[in-house]
Short mmCIF file of N, CA, C and O in Angstrom, two decimals:
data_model
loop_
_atom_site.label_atom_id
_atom_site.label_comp_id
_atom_site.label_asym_id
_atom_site.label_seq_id
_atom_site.Cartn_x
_atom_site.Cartn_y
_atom_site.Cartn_z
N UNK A 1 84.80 90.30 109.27
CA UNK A 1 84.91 89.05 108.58
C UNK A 1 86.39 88.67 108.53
O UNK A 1 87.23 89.46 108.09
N UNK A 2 86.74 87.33 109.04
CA UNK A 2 88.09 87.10 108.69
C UNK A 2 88.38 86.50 107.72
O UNK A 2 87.70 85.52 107.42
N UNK A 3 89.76 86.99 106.73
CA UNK A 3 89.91 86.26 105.92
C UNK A 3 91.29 85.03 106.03
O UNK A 3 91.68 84.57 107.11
N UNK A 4 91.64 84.80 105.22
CA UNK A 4 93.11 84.01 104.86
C UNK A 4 94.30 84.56 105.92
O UNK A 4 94.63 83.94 106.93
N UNK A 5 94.87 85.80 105.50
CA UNK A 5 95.65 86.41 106.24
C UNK A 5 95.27 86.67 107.74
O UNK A 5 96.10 86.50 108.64
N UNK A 6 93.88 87.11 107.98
CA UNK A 6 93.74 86.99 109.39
C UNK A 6 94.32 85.99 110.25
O UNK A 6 95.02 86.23 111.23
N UNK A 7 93.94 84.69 109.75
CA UNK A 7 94.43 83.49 110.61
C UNK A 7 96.03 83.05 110.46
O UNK A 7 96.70 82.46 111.31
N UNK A 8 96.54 83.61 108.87
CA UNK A 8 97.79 83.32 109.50
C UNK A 8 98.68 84.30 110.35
O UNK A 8 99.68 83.91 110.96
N UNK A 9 98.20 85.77 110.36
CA UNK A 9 98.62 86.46 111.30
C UNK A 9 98.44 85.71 112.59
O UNK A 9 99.51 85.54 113.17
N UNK A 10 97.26 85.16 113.29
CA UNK A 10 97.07 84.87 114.01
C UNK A 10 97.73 82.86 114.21
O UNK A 10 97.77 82.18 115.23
N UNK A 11 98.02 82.61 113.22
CA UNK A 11 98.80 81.00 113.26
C UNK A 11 99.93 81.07 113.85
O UNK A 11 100.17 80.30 114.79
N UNK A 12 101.16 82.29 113.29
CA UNK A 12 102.36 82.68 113.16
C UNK A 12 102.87 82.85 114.88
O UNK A 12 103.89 82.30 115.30
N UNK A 13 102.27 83.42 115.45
CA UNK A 13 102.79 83.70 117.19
C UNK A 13 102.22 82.25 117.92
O UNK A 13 102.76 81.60 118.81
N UNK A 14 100.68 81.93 117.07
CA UNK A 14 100.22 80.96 117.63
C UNK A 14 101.56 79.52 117.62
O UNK A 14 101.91 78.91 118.63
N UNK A 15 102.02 79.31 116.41
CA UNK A 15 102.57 78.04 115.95
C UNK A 15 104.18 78.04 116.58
O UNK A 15 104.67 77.00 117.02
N UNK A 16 104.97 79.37 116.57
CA UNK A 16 105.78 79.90 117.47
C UNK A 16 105.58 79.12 119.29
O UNK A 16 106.13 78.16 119.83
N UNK A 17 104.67 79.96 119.70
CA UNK A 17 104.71 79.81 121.30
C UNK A 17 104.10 78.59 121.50
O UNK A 17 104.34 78.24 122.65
N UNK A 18 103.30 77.62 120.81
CA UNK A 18 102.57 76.20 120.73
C UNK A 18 103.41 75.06 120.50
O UNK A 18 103.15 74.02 121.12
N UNK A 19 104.45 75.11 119.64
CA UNK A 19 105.08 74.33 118.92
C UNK A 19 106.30 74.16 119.90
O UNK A 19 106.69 73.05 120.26
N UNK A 20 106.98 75.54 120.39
CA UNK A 20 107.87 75.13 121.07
C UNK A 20 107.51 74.66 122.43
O UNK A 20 108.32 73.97 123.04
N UNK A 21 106.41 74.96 122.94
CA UNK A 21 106.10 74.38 124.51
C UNK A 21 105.76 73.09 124.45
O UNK A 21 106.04 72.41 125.44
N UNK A 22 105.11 72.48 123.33
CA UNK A 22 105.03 71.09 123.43
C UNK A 22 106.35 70.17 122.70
O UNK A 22 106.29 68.94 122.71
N UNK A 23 107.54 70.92 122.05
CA UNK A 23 108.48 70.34 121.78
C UNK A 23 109.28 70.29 123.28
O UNK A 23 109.99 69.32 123.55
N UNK A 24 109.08 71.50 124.30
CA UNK A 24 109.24 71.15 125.17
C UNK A 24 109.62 70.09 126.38
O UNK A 24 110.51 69.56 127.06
N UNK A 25 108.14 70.22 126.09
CA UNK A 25 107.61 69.53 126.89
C UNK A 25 107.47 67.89 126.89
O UNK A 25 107.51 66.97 127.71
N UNK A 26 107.21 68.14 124.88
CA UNK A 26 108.21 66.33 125.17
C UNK A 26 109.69 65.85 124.95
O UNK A 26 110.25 65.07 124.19
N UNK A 27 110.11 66.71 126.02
CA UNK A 27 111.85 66.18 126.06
C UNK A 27 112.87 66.89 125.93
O UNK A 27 113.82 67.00 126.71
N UNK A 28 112.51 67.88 123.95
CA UNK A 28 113.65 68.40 123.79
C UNK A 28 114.31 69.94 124.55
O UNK A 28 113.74 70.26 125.59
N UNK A 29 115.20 70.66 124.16
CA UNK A 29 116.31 71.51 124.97
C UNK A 29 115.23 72.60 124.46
O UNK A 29 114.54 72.51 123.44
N UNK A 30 115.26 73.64 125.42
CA UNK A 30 114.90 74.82 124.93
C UNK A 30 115.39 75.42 123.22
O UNK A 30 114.78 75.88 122.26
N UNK A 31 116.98 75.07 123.58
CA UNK A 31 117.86 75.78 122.17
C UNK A 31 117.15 75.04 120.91
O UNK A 31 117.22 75.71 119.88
N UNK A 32 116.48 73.81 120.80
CA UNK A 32 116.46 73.09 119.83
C UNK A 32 115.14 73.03 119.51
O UNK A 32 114.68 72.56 118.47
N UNK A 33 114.37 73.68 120.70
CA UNK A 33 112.64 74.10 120.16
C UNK A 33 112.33 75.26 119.31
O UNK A 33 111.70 75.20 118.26
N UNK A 34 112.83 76.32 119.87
CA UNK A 34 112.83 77.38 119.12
C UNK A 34 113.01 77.67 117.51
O UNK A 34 112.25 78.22 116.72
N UNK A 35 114.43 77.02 117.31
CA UNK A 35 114.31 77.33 115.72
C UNK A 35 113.68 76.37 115.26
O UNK A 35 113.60 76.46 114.04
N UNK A 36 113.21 75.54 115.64
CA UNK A 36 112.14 74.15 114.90
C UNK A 36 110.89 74.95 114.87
O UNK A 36 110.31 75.15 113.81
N UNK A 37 110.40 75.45 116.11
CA UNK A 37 109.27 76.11 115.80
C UNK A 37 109.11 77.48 114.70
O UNK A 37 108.16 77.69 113.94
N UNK A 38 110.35 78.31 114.87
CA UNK A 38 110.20 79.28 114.40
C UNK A 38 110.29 79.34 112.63
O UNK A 38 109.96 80.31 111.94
N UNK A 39 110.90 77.88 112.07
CA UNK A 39 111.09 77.45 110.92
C UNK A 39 109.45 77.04 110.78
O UNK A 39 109.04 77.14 109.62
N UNK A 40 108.78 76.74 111.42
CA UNK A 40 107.11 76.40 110.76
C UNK A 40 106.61 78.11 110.96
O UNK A 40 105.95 78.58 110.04
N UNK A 41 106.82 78.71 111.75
CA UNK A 41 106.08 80.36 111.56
C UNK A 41 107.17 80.62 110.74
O UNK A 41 106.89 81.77 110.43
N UNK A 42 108.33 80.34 110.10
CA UNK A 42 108.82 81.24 108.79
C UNK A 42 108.01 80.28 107.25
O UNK A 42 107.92 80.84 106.15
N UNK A 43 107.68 79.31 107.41
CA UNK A 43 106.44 78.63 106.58
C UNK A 43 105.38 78.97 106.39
O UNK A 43 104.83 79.21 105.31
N UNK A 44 104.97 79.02 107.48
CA UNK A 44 103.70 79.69 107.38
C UNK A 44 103.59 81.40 106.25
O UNK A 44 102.88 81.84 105.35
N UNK A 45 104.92 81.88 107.17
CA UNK A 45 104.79 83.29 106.30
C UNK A 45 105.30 83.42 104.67
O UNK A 45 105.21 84.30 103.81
N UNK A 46 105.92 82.01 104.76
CA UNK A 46 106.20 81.92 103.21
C UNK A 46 105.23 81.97 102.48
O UNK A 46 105.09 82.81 101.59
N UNK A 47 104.39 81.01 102.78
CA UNK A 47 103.45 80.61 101.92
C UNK A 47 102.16 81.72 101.92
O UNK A 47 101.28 81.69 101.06
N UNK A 48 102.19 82.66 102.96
CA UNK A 48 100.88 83.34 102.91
C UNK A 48 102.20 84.68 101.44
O UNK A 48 101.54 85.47 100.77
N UNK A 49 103.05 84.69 101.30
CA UNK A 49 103.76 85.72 100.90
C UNK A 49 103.64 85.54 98.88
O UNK A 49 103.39 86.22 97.89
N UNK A 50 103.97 84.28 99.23
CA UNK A 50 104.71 83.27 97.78
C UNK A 50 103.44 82.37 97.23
O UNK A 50 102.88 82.64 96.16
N UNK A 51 103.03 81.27 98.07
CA UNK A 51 101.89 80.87 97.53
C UNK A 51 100.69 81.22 97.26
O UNK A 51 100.05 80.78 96.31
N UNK A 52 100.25 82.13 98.18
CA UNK A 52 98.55 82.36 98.29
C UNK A 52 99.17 83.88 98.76
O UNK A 52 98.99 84.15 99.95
N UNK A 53 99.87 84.90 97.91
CA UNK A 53 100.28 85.73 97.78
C UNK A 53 99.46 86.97 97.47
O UNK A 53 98.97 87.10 96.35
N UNK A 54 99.27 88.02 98.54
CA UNK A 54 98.23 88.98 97.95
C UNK A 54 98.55 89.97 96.93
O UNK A 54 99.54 90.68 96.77
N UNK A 55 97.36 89.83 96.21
CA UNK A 55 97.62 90.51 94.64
C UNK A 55 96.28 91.78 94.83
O UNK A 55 95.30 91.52 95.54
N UNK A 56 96.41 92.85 94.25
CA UNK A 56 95.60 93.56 94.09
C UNK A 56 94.67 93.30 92.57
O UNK A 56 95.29 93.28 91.51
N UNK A 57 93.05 93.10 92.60
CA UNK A 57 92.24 93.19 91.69
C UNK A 57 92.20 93.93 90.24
O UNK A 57 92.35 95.15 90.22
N UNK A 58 92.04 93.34 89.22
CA UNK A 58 92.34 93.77 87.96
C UNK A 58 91.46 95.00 88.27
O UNK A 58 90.46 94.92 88.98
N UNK A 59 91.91 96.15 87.69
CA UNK A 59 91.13 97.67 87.26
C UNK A 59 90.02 97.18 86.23
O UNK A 59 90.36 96.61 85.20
N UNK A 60 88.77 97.39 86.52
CA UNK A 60 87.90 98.28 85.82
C UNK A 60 87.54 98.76 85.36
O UNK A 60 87.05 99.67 86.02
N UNK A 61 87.24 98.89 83.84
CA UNK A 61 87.41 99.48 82.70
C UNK A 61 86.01 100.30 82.81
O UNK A 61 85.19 99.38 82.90
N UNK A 62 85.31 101.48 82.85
CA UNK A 62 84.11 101.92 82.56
C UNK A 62 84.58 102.95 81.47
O UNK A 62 85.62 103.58 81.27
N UNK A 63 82.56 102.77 80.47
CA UNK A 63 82.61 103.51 79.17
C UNK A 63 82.33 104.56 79.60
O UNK A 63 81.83 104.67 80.72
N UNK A 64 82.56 105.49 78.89
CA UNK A 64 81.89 106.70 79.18
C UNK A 64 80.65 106.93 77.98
O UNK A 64 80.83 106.63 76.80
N UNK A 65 79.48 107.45 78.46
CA UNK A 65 78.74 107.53 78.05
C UNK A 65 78.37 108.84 77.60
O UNK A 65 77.94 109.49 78.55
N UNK A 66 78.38 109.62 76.31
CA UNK A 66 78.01 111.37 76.31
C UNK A 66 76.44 111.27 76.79
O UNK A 66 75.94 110.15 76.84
N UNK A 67 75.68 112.40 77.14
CA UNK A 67 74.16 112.57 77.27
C UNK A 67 73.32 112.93 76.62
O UNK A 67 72.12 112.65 76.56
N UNK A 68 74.33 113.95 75.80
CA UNK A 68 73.62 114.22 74.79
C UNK A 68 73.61 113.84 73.19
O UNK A 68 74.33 112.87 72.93
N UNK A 69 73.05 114.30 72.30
CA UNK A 69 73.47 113.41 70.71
C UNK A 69 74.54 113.87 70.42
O UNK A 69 75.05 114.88 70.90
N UNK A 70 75.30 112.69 69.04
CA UNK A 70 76.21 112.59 69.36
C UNK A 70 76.80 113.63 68.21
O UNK A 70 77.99 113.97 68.16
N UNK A 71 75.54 114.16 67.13
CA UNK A 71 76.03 115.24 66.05
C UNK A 71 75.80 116.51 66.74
O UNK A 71 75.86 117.50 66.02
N UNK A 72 75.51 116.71 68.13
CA UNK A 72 75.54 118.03 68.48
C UNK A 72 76.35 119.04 68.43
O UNK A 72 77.44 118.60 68.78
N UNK A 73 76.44 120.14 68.20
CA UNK A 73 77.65 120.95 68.00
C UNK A 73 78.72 121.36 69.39
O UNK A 73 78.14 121.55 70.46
N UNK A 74 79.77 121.45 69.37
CA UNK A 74 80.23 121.71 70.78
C UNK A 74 79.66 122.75 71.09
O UNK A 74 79.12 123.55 70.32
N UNK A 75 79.78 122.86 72.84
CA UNK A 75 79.69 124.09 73.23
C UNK A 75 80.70 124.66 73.16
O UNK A 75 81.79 124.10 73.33
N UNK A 76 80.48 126.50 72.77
CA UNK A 76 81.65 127.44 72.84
C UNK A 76 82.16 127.57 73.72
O UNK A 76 81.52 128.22 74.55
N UNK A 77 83.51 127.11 74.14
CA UNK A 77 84.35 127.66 75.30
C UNK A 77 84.44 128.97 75.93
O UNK A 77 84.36 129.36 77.10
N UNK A 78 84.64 129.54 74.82
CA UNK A 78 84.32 131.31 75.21
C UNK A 78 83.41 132.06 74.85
O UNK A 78 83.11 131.83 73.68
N UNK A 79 82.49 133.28 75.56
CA UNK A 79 81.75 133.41 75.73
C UNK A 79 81.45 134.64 75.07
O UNK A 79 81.74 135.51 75.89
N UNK A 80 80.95 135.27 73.83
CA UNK A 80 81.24 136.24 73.25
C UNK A 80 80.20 137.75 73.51
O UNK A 80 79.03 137.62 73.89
N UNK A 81 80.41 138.23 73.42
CA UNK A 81 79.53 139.34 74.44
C UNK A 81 79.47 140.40 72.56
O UNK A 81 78.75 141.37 72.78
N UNK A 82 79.78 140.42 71.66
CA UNK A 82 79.35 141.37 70.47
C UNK A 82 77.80 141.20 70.36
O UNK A 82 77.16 141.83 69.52
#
């Protein structure tokens, strides 16, 4: 299943090698495609970092439940042999 990050992993080289061949291609210098493009893949990675930033899921609180009642006497830890 892909999520969020999948595609911008996959945007980032995409928007890179896309962006500058058609800045290219209409007109401008090699020198002047590159960091234009590479400023939208450093966007891109901003925003997957800063905006829509992965956070790990709040913890989980579980009760514990005893099994047995609850006036039962402990069991003896040690084991007396008299």
């Amino acid at each position: 299943m892909t999520g969020y990050y999948d595609y911008i992993l996959g945007l980032i080289p995409l928007a890179l090698i896309g962006i500058t061949g058609t800045l290219v291609f209409a007109g401008l210098q090699l020198t002047t495609a590159v960091p234009m493009a590479a400023g939208v893949s450093a966007l891109l990675t901003g925003h997957a970092l800063f905006v829509n930033g992965p956070s790990t899921p709040a913890p989980v609180h579980r009760q514990v439940r005893n099994s047995g009642p609850s006036d039962a006497a402990p069991a003896p830890s040690v084991l007396d042999a008299d």
